[in-house]
Amino acid sequence: MTSAAEALTRAHQQEWARVVGSLTRRFGDLDLAEDAAAEAFATAVETWPTDGVPPNPGGWLTTTASRKAIDRLRRERKRDGKHQEALVVHDDSPPEPLGPVDDDRLRLIFVCAHPALAMEARVALTLRMVGGLTVAEIARAFLVQEVAMARRITRAKAKIAAAHIPYRVPTAQDLPQRVDGVLAVLYLVLNEGYLASGPDADPLRPDLTAEAIRLTRLLRELLPDDGEVAGLLALMLLTEARRPARVSADGELVSLAEQDRGAWHADLIAEGHRLVRERLASGRPPGRYQLLAAINAVHTDARDVRDADWSQVVALYDQLVRLDPSPVVALNRAVAVAEVDGPDVALAAVDRLADALTGYRAFHATRADLLRRLGRSAESRAAYDAAIALGGNAAETAYLSRRRDRLAPPR
Amino acid sequence: MQYLVSVIHDSDALADSDEMAAIDAFNDKLQAQGSWVFAGGLAAPEASTVIDNRGESPVLTDGPFLETKEFVIGFWIMEAPDLDAVLQLAAEGSRACNRKLEVRPIR
């Protein structure tokens, strides 16, 4: 019995995207593919425990889902009462190698993360079609009503069908840009799990970070030569490795400097470092994710925060600023500058970002910390208040409140 | 598959000579590769009239059905196999006419 349950879980993780992908290619209809895949898995839940696990679970699921899809098309044709063009496209030939790498799952990923869809639709669709999460799970993850999430996914599928978003891997020429779009989706999933956004959300969402990592591993398997894919995977692993130390027993966020490094996942750190080294050895200029991964590699390299090579971190941020001159990157760079050139130099850099980042919690939290270190308690307190007023999750608020309350009392 | 590619702009000023030359070259390319169906420039929205003859007699209303800061000032109808293909053409078209474009599939 347990083995059937285990086989189902494994099949769901390993085969869902493949089943949806191969049905989408065969029938040219995401909606049909999704429903038929869900029905096939439901049938497996019913039959595998009694009939036993089929020798080739993936093949069984694809065949079962195809039959369900054909049944549905027949039913719909009968119900419509008129002769329609044969909707079933019999295409059992292997897909034509249109892109540099071809795989039904890869096609599926590129459709779901298509730049013509709104970002929130791309995230939802990717988690549903590629990740196999249920609509209810995705709705919960993003604190959205299930009905609203279902509508978002339905609307995205309708646009894909109506606008003829092609089911194929982009051409070599378009690939880097399109991969970037996919990585943005996966990074967003990771970030929501890394530090959930609402005050009512659990501060850390290991289900989401795990899903982001699983999907990025899949993408890396499909595009092993893409440096940015490797970079994002490394960044995710090095981030996830620190999760056990990031929230204290009483639910407060723990800063990097205060984290118990012994609690970090050593195996994830080792894998992340290996990927970063591999990218460095390639000698090719790193992209954004590779640089972020390298920064995290430096952070996770030191046994103690005092041993961290901050000038290396600043140098990496300098490279990142050239690729992405956004105020958020400049803010993060300033945090590293504080360790090299002192909090006064960093504060001057942070204050220059005031116009752009006044609504950004981390801006006020960073200022508060720098002001505290400069002994400017009253200003620091005001900055902590501003950060808290912007309302993060409970663990962030607890952390900021404690830091604020530790300041010298106002005279 | 056909797409309506609308030109969106906040003024009804005609394309200048550089833009016009670029549009001509772009149109030639569309025709040469079989993507061209039709195209046209439109008069200002103020020149439009809305007519509704669903009742007893036609009701005419002056002006566009929706007043907006930006409006459709021209269009192409393009033939393309899929959205990616038409978006690639539209990217070139937007560069040529120096205006935003909206791509919408025709059913």
Coordinates of C-alpha atoms in Angstrom, one line a residue:
Chain A
M1 CA 0.0 0.0 0.0
T2 CA 2.7 2.4 1.0
S3 CA 4.5 1.6 -2.2
A4 CA 1.5 2.6 -4.3
A5 CA 1.2 5.9 -2.4
E6 CA 5.0 6.5 -2.8
A7 CA 4.8 5.6 -6.5
L8 CA 1.9 8.1 -6.9
T9 CA 3.8 10.9 -5.2
R10 CA 6.8 10.1 -7.3
A11 CA 4.8 9.9 -10.5
H12 CA 3.2 13.2 -9.8
Q13 CA 6.5 14.9 -9.3
Q14 CA 8.2 13.3 -12.2
E15 CA 5.5 12.7 -14.8
W16 CA 2.9 15.5 -14.4
A17 CA 4.6 18.0 -16.6
R18 CA 5.5 15.3 -19.1
V19 CA 1.9 14.1 -19.4
V20 CA 0.5 17.6 -19.7
G21 CA 3.2 18.5 -22.2
S22 CA 2.8 15.5 -24.4
L23 CA -1.0 15.8 -24.5
T24 CA -0.8 19.5 -25.3
R25 CA 1.4 18.7 -28.3
R26 CA -0.9 15.9 -29.4
F27 CA -4.2 17.8 -29.0
G28 CA -3.1 21.4 -29.2
D29 CA -5.2 22.3 -26.2
L30 CA -3.8 23.2 -22.8
D31 CA -7.2 23.0 -21.1
L32 CA -7.9 19.6 -22.4
A33 CA -4.4 18.4 -21.5
E34 CA -4.7 19.7 -18.0
D35 CA -8.1 18.1 -17.3
A36 CA -7.1 14.8 -18.9
A37 CA -3.9 14.7 -16.9
A38 CA -5.8 15.4 -13.7
E39 CA -8.3 12.6 -14.5
A40 CA -5.5 10.1 -15.3
F41 CA -3.9 10.8 -11.9
A42 CA -7.2 10.5 -10.2
T43 CA -7.7 7.1 -11.8
A44 CA -4.2 6.1 -10.7
V45 CA -5.1 7.0 -7.1
E46 CA -8.1 4.7 -7.4
T47 CA -6.5 1.7 -9.1
W48 CA -2.8 1.5 -8.3
P49 CA -3.4 0.5 -4.6
T50 CA -5.5 -2.5 -5.6
D51 CA -4.2 -3.4 -9.1
G52 CA -0.6 -2.6 -8.4
V53 CA 1.7 0.0 -9.8
P54 CA 2.2 -0.4 -13.5
P55 CA 5.7 -1.2 -14.6
N56 CA 6.0 2.1 -16.5
P57 CA 4.0 4.6 -14.5
G58 CA 4.8 7.5 -16.9
G59 CA 3.6 5.6 -20.0
W60 CA 0.5 4.3 -18.2
L61 CA -0.4 7.9 -17.1
T62 CA 0.1 9.3 -20.6
T63 CA -1.9 6.5 -22.3
T64 CA -4.7 6.9 -19.7
A65 CA -4.8 10.7 -20.1
S66 CA -4.8 10.4 -23.9
R67 CA -7.8 8.0 -23.7
K68 CA -9.6 10.4 -21.3
A69 CA -8.9 13.3 -23.7
I70 CA -10.3 11.4 -26.7
D71 CA -13.4 10.3 -24.7
R72 CA -14.0 13.9 -23.8
L73 CA -13.6 15.1 -27.4
R74 CA -16.1 12.4 -28.6
R75 CA -18.6 13.3 -25.9
E76 CA -18.3 17.0 -26.8
R77 CA -18.8 16.2 -30.5
K78 CA -21.9 14.1 -29.8
R79 CA -23.3 16.8 -27.5
D80 CA -22.8 19.5 -30.1
G81 CA -24.9 17.3 -32.4
K82 CA -23.1 18.4 -35.5
H83 CA -20.3 17.0 -37.4
Q84 CA -17.1 18.8 -36.6
E85 CA -13.8 18.7 -38.1
A86 CA -11.8 15.9 -36.5
L87 CA -10.4 17.6 -33.4
V88 CA -8.1 14.8 -32.6
V89 CA -4.8 15.4 -34.4
H90 CA -3.1 12.1 -34.6
D91 CA 0.4 13.0 -34.1
D92 CA 2.4 10.2 -32.6
S93 CA 5.5 11.2 -34.5
P94 CA 8.3 12.6 -32.4
P95 CA 8.1 16.4 -32.2
E96 CA 10.1 18.1 -34.9
P97 CA 13.3 19.6 -33.5
L98 CA 12.4 23.3 -33.9
G99 CA 14.4 24.7 -31.1
P100 CA 17.9 24.1 -29.9
V101 CA 16.6 21.7 -27.3
D102 CA 13.3 20.1 -27.6
D103 CA 11.1 18.5 -25.0
D104 CA 7.4 18.7 -24.4
R105 CA 8.1 19.9 -20.8
L106 CA 10.3 22.7 -22.1
R107 CA 7.7 23.8 -24.6
L108 CA 5.2 23.8 -21.8
I109 CA 7.4 26.0 -19.6
F110 CA 7.9 28.5 -22.4
V111 CA 4.1 28.7 -23.1
C112 CA 3.3 29.2 -19.4
A113 CA 6.0 31.9 -19.0
H114 CA 5.2 33.6 -22.3
P115 CA 5.9 37.4 -22.1
A116 CA 2.5 38.2 -23.6
L117 CA 0.9 37.0 -20.4
A118 CA 0.7 39.0 -17.2
M119 CA 3.3 38.1 -14.6
E120 CA 0.8 36.8 -12.1
A121 CA -0.8 34.7 -14.7
R122 CA 2.6 33.3 -15.8
V123 CA 3.4 32.3 -12.2
A124 CA 0.0 30.6 -11.6
L125 CA 0.1 28.8 -15.0
T126 CA 3.6 27.5 -14.5
L127 CA 2.8 26.2 -11.0
R128 CA -0.4 24.5 -12.3
M129 CA 0.8 23.1 -15.7
V130 CA 4.4 22.4 -15.0
G131 CA 4.4 22.1 -11.3
G132 CA 1.2 20.2 -11.0
L133 CA 0.0 22.1 -8.0
T134 CA -3.8 22.3 -7.6
V135 CA -5.6 25.6 -8.1
A136 CA -6.4 25.5 -4.3
E137 CA -2.7 25.2 -3.4
I138 CA -1.7 28.0 -5.7
A139 CA -4.5 30.2 -4.4
R140 CA -3.3 29.5 -0.8
A141 CA 0.3 30.3 -1.7
F142 CA -0.6 33.7 -3.0
L143 CA -3.4 34.5 -0.5
V144 CA -5.9 34.8 -3.3
Q145 CA -9.4 33.3 -3.3
E146 CA -9.6 30.0 -5.1
V147 CA -12.3 31.3 -7.5
A148 CA -10.1 34.3 -8.4
M149 CA -7.1 32.0 -9.0
A150 CA -9.1 29.6 -11.1
R151 CA -10.3 32.6 -13.2
R152 CA -6.7 33.9 -13.6
I153 CA -5.6 30.5 -14.9
T154 CA -8.7 30.1 -17.2
R155 CA -8.2 33.5 -18.7
A156 CA -4.5 32.8 -19.4
K157 CA -5.3 29.6 -21.1
A158 CA -8.0 31.3 -23.2
K159 CA -5.5 33.9 -24.3
I160 CA -3.0 31.3 -25.3
A161 CA -5.6 29.6 -27.4
A162 CA -7.2 32.8 -28.9
A163 CA -3.9 34.5 -29.7
H164 CA -2.2 31.3 -30.9
I165 CA 0.7 31.4 -28.6
P166 CA 2.8 28.7 -30.2
Y167 CA 3.7 25.5 -28.4
R168 CA 7.4 25.3 -29.1
V169 CA 10.8 26.1 -27.9
P170 CA 11.9 29.6 -29.0
T171 CA 14.5 29.9 -31.7
A172 CA 18.2 30.1 -30.7
Q173 CA 18.0 33.8 -31.3
D174 CA 15.1 34.5 -29.0
L175 CA 16.1 31.8 -26.4
P176 CA 18.2 33.9 -24.0
Q177 CA 15.5 36.5 -23.6
R178 CA 12.7 33.9 -23.2
V179 CA 14.8 31.9 -20.7
D180 CA 15.1 35.1 -18.8
G181 CA 11.3 35.4 -18.6
V182 CA 11.1 31.8 -17.3
L183 CA 13.7 32.5 -14.7
A184 CA 11.8 35.6 -13.5
V185 CA 8.8 33.5 -12.9
L186 CA 10.7 30.9 -10.9
Y187 CA 12.6 33.5 -9.0
L188 CA 9.3 35.1 -8.0
V189 CA 8.0 31.8 -6.7
L190 CA 11.2 31.4 -4.7
N191 CA 11.0 34.9 -3.3
E192 CA 7.4 34.5 -2.2
G193 CA 8.5 31.4 -0.3
Y194 CA 11.7 33.0 1.0
L195 CA 9.9 35.9 2.6
A196 CA 6.1 35.8 2.3
S197 CA 4.6 39.2 1.6
G198 CA 1.5 39.5 3.8
P199 CA 1.2 40.1 7.5
D200 CA -1.1 37.0 7.7
A201 CA 1.2 34.7 5.7
D202 CA 3.7 32.3 7.3
P203 CA 7.0 34.1 7.0
L204 CA 8.7 31.2 5.3
R205 CA 6.9 29.0 2.8
P206 CA 9.1 25.9 2.3
D207 CA 6.5 24.4 0.0
L208 CA 7.0 27.3 -2.5
T209 CA 10.8 27.4 -2.2
A210 CA 10.9 23.6 -2.7
E211 CA 8.7 23.9 -5.8
A212 CA 10.8 26.7 -7.2
I213 CA 13.9 24.6 -6.8
R214 CA 12.3 21.5 -8.3
L215 CA 11.2 23.5 -11.4
T216 CA 14.6 25.1 -11.7
R217 CA 16.3 21.7 -11.5
L218 CA 14.0 20.6 -14.3
L219 CA 14.9 23.6 -16.4
R220 CA 18.6 22.9 -15.8
E221 CA 18.1 19.3 -16.8
L222 CA 16.6 20.6 -20.1
L223 CA 19.0 23.5 -20.6
P224 CA 22.2 22.3 -19.0
D225 CA 24.5 24.8 -20.9
D226 CA 22.6 27.9 -19.8
G227 CA 24.7 29.8 -17.3
E228 CA 21.8 31.8 -15.9
V229 CA 19.7 28.7 -15.3
A230 CA 22.7 27.3 -13.3
G231 CA 23.1 30.6 -11.6
L232 CA 19.5 30.8 -10.5
L233 CA 19.6 27.2 -9.2
A234 CA 22.7 28.0 -7.2
L235 CA 21.1 31.1 -5.8
M236 CA 18.1 29.1 -4.8
L237 CA 20.1 26.4 -3.2
L238 CA 22.2 28.8 -1.2
T239 CA 19.1 30.7 -0.1
E240 CA 17.2 27.5 0.9
A241 CA 20.3 26.2 2.7
R242 CA 19.9 29.0 5.3
R243 CA 16.2 28.5 5.9
P244 CA 16.5 26.5 9.2
A245 CA 18.4 29.4 10.7
R246 CA 16.3 32.3 9.3
V247 CA 13.5 32.3 11.8
S248 CA 14.0 31.9 15.6
A249 CA 12.0 29.6 17.9
D250 CA 9.8 32.5 18.9
G251 CA 9.0 33.4 15.3
E252 CA 11.4 36.3 14.7
L253 CA 13.5 36.8 11.6
V254 CA 17.2 36.3 12.2
S255 CA 19.7 38.4 10.3
L256 CA 22.5 36.8 8.4
A257 CA 25.0 38.0 10.9
E258 CA 23.1 36.4 13.8
Q259 CA 22.2 33.1 12.1
D260 CA 23.5 29.8 13.6
R261 CA 25.6 28.6 10.7
G262 CA 25.7 25.1 12.1
A263 CA 22.0 24.9 11.3
W264 CA 22.5 25.6 7.6
H265 CA 22.0 22.6 5.1
A266 CA 25.6 21.7 4.3
D267 CA 24.7 19.6 1.3
L268 CA 22.7 22.4 -0.4
I269 CA 25.6 24.8 0.3
A270 CA 28.0 22.4 -1.2
E271 CA 25.9 21.9 -4.3
G272 CA 25.4 25.7 -4.7
H273 CA 29.1 26.4 -4.3
R274 CA 29.8 23.6 -6.9
L275 CA 27.5 25.3 -9.4
V276 CA 29.1 28.7 -8.8
R277 CA 32.6 27.3 -9.3
E278 CA 31.4 25.6 -12.4
R279 CA 30.2 28.9 -13.8
L280 CA 33.3 30.8 -12.8
A281 CA 35.4 28.1 -14.6
S282 CA 33.4 28.6 -17.8
G283 CA 35.1 32.0 -18.2
R284 CA 31.9 33.4 -19.7
P285 CA 30.7 36.8 -18.4
P286 CA 28.1 36.1 -15.6
G287 CA 24.5 37.3 -15.8
R288 CA 22.4 38.6 -13.0
Y289 CA 21.5 35.3 -11.3
Q290 CA 25.1 34.1 -11.5
L291 CA 26.3 37.2 -9.8
L292 CA 23.6 36.9 -7.1
A293 CA 24.6 33.3 -6.6
A294 CA 28.3 34.3 -6.3
I295 CA 27.4 36.9 -3.7
N296 CA 25.5 34.2 -1.7
A297 CA 28.4 31.9 -2.1
V298 CA 30.7 34.4 -0.4
H299 CA 28.2 34.8 2.4
T300 CA 27.9 31.1 2.9
D301 CA 31.6 30.5 2.6
A302 CA 32.7 32.1 5.9
R303 CA 32.5 30.2 9.1
D304 CA 31.7 33.4 10.9
V305 CA 30.1 36.6 9.5
R306 CA 33.2 38.6 10.6
D307 CA 35.3 36.4 8.3
A308 CA 33.1 37.2 5.2
D309 CA 35.0 38.7 2.3
W310 CA 33.0 41.9 2.0
S311 CA 35.3 43.6 -0.5
Q312 CA 34.6 40.6 -2.8
V313 CA 30.8 41.1 -2.2
V314 CA 31.2 44.8 -3.1
A315 CA 33.1 43.9 -6.3
L316 CA 30.3 41.5 -7.3
Y317 CA 27.7 44.1 -6.6
D318 CA 29.6 46.5 -8.8
Q319 CA 29.3 44.0 -11.6
L320 CA 25.6 43.6 -10.8
V321 CA 25.0 47.3 -10.9
R322 CA 26.4 47.5 -14.4
L323 CA 23.8 44.8 -15.5
D324 CA 20.9 46.1 -13.4
P325 CA 21.2 49.7 -12.3
S326 CA 18.0 49.5 -10.2
P327 CA 17.7 51.2 -6.8
V328 CA 17.2 47.9 -5.0
V329 CA 20.5 46.6 -6.2
A330 CA 22.1 49.9 -5.2
L331 CA 20.6 49.4 -1.7
N332 CA 22.0 45.9 -1.3
R333 CA 25.4 47.1 -2.5
A334 CA 25.3 49.8 0.2
V335 CA 24.8 47.1 2.8
A336 CA 28.1 45.5 1.7
V337 CA 29.8 48.9 1.4
A338 CA 29.0 49.5 5.1
E339 CA 31.2 46.6 6.0
V340 CA 34.1 47.8 3.9
D341 CA 34.0 51.6 4.0
G342 CA 31.9 52.1 7.1
P343 CA 28.3 52.9 7.9
D344 CA 28.7 56.7 7.1
V345 CA 29.7 56.0 3.5
A346 CA 26.9 53.5 3.2
L347 CA 24.3 55.8 4.6
A348 CA 25.2 58.6 2.1
A349 CA 24.6 56.0 -0.7
V350 CA 21.4 54.9 0.9
D351 CA 20.0 58.4 1.3
R352 CA 20.5 59.0 -2.4
L353 CA 17.9 56.3 -3.0
A354 CA 15.2 57.9 -0.9
D355 CA 13.1 59.2 -3.7
A356 CA 13.0 55.8 -5.5
L357 CA 12.6 53.6 -2.4
T358 CA 10.4 55.5 0.0
G359 CA 7.7 52.8 -0.1
Y360 CA 10.2 49.9 0.2
R361 CA 10.5 48.3 3.7
A362 CA 14.2 47.2 3.3
F363 CA 15.2 50.8 2.5
H364 CA 14.0 52.0 5.9
A365 CA 15.3 48.9 7.7
T366 CA 18.7 49.4 6.2
R367 CA 18.8 53.1 7.0
A368 CA 17.7 52.3 10.6
D369 CA 20.5 49.9 11.0
L370 CA 23.2 52.2 9.6
L371 CA 21.9 55.1 11.8
R372 CA 22.0 52.8 14.8
R373 CA 25.6 52.0 14.1
L374 CA 26.4 55.7 13.8
G375 CA 24.8 56.3 17.2
R376 CA 22.0 58.4 15.7
S377 CA 19.3 56.7 17.8
A378 CA 16.4 59.1 17.3
E379 CA 16.7 59.0 13.6
S380 CA 17.2 55.2 13.7
R381 CA 14.1 54.8 15.7
A382 CA 12.1 56.9 13.2
A383 CA 13.5 54.7 10.4
Y384 CA 12.5 51.5 12.2
D385 CA 9.0 52.9 12.7
A386 CA 8.8 53.7 9.0
A387 CA 9.9 50.2 8.1
I388 CA 7.4 48.6 10.5
A389 CA 4.6 50.9 9.3
L390 CA 5.0 49.4 5.8
G391 CA 3.8 46.1 7.2
G392 CA 5.7 43.0 6.3
N393 CA 5.1 39.5 7.7
A394 CA 5.0 38.8 11.4
A395 CA 8.6 37.6 11.6
E396 CA 10.0 40.7 10.0
T397 CA 7.9 43.0 12.2
A398 CA 9.1 41.1 15.3
Y399 CA 12.7 41.5 14.2
L400 CA 12.4 45.2 13.5
S401 CA 10.5 45.9 16.7
R402 CA 13.2 44.2 18.8
R403 CA 16.0 46.1 17.1
R404 CA 14.1 49.4 17.6
D405 CA 13.4 48.7 21.2
R406 CA 17.1 48.0 21.9
L407 CA 18.1 51.5 20.9
A408 CA 19.1 53.9 23.6
P409 CA 15.9 55.4 25.1
P410 CA 15.0 58.9 23.8
R411 CA 16.2 61.7 26.0
Chain B
M1 CA -4.1 33.3 -38.7
Q2 CA -4.8 37.0 -39.0
Y3 CA -4.1 39.7 -36.5
L4 CA -5.3 43.3 -36.1
V5 CA -2.3 45.4 -35.3
S6 CA -3.5 48.8 -34.1
V7 CA -1.3 51.8 -34.0
I8 CA -1.8 53.6 -30.6
H9 CA -0.8 57.2 -30.2
D10 CA -1.8 60.3 -28.3
S11 CA -1.9 62.6 -31.3
D12 CA -3.2 62.5 -34.8
A13 CA -0.1 64.1 -36.3
L14 CA 0.9 62.3 -39.5
A15 CA 4.1 60.4 -39.6
D16 CA 7.1 62.6 -40.4
S17 CA 9.2 61.8 -43.5
D18 CA 11.7 59.6 -41.7
E19 CA 8.9 57.6 -40.1
M20 CA 7.0 57.4 -43.5
A21 CA 10.1 56.1 -45.2
A22 CA 10.5 53.4 -42.5
I23 CA 6.8 52.5 -42.7
D24 CA 7.1 52.1 -46.5
A25 CA 10.1 49.8 -46.2
F26 CA 8.3 47.8 -43.5
N27 CA 5.2 47.5 -45.7
D28 CA 7.3 46.3 -48.7
K29 CA 8.8 43.6 -46.5
L30 CA 5.3 42.5 -45.2
Q31 CA 4.1 42.3 -48.8
A32 CA 7.2 40.5 -50.1
Q33 CA 7.0 37.8 -47.4
G34 CA 3.2 37.4 -47.6
S35 CA 2.3 38.8 -44.2
W36 CA 0.4 41.8 -45.6
V37 CA -3.4 41.7 -45.7
F38 CA -4.4 45.3 -45.4
A39 CA -3.4 48.6 -43.7
G40 CA -4.7 52.1 -43.2
G41 CA -4.2 55.3 -41.4
L42 CA -7.2 56.8 -39.5
A43 CA -8.5 60.3 -39.1
A44 CA -8.6 61.8 -35.6
P45 CA -11.2 60.2 -33.2
E46 CA -13.2 63.5 -33.3
A47 CA -14.0 62.7 -36.9
S48 CA -15.9 59.5 -36.0
T49 CA -19.6 59.0 -35.6
V50 CA -21.3 56.2 -33.6
I51 CA -24.5 54.8 -35.0
D52 CA -26.9 52.5 -33.2
N53 CA -29.7 51.0 -35.2
R54 CA -30.8 48.4 -32.7
G55 CA -33.9 50.4 -31.8
E56 CA -36.6 51.9 -34.1
S57 CA -34.5 54.3 -35.9
P58 CA -30.7 54.9 -36.2
V59 CA -29.3 57.0 -33.4
L60 CA -26.2 59.0 -34.3
T61 CA -23.7 60.2 -31.8
D62 CA -20.8 62.5 -32.5
G63 CA -17.3 61.4 -31.6
P64 CA -15.6 58.1 -30.6
F65 CA -17.5 55.6 -28.4
L66 CA -14.8 56.0 -25.8
E67 CA -12.9 59.2 -25.1
T68 CA -9.3 58.2 -24.2
K69 CA -6.0 60.0 -24.0
E70 CA -4.5 57.5 -26.4
F71 CA -6.4 56.2 -29.4
V72 CA -6.1 54.0 -32.5
I73 CA -4.7 56.1 -35.3
G74 CA -4.0 53.4 -37.8
F75 CA -3.8 49.6 -38.3
W76 CA -2.4 46.7 -40.1
I77 CA -4.1 43.3 -40.7
M78 CA -1.2 40.8 -40.8
E79 CA -1.1 37.2 -41.6
A80 CA 1.1 35.2 -39.3
P81 CA 1.3 31.6 -38.2
D82 CA 1.2 32.4 -34.5
L83 CA 1.6 35.1 -31.8
D84 CA 5.4 34.9 -31.7
A85 CA 5.6 35.5 -35.4
V86 CA 3.3 38.5 -35.4
L87 CA 4.9 40.0 -32.4
Q88 CA 8.2 39.9 -34.2
L89 CA 6.7 41.8 -37.1
A90 CA 4.9 44.2 -34.7
A91 CA 8.2 44.9 -33.0
E92 CA 9.6 46.0 -36.3
G93 CA 6.4 47.9 -37.2
S94 CA 6.5 49.8 -33.9
R95 CA 10.1 50.8 -34.5
A96 CA 9.3 51.9 -38.1
C97 CA 6.3 54.1 -37.3
N98 CA 7.7 55.2 -34.0
R99 CA 4.4 54.4 -32.1
K100 CA 3.0 51.8 -29.8
L101 CA 1.1 48.9 -31.4
E102 CA -1.6 46.6 -30.0
V103 CA -1.7 43.1 -31.4
R104 CA -5.1 41.4 -31.3
P105 CA -6.0 38.1 -32.9
I106 CA -8.9 38.0 -35.4
R107 CA -11.2 35.1 -34.7

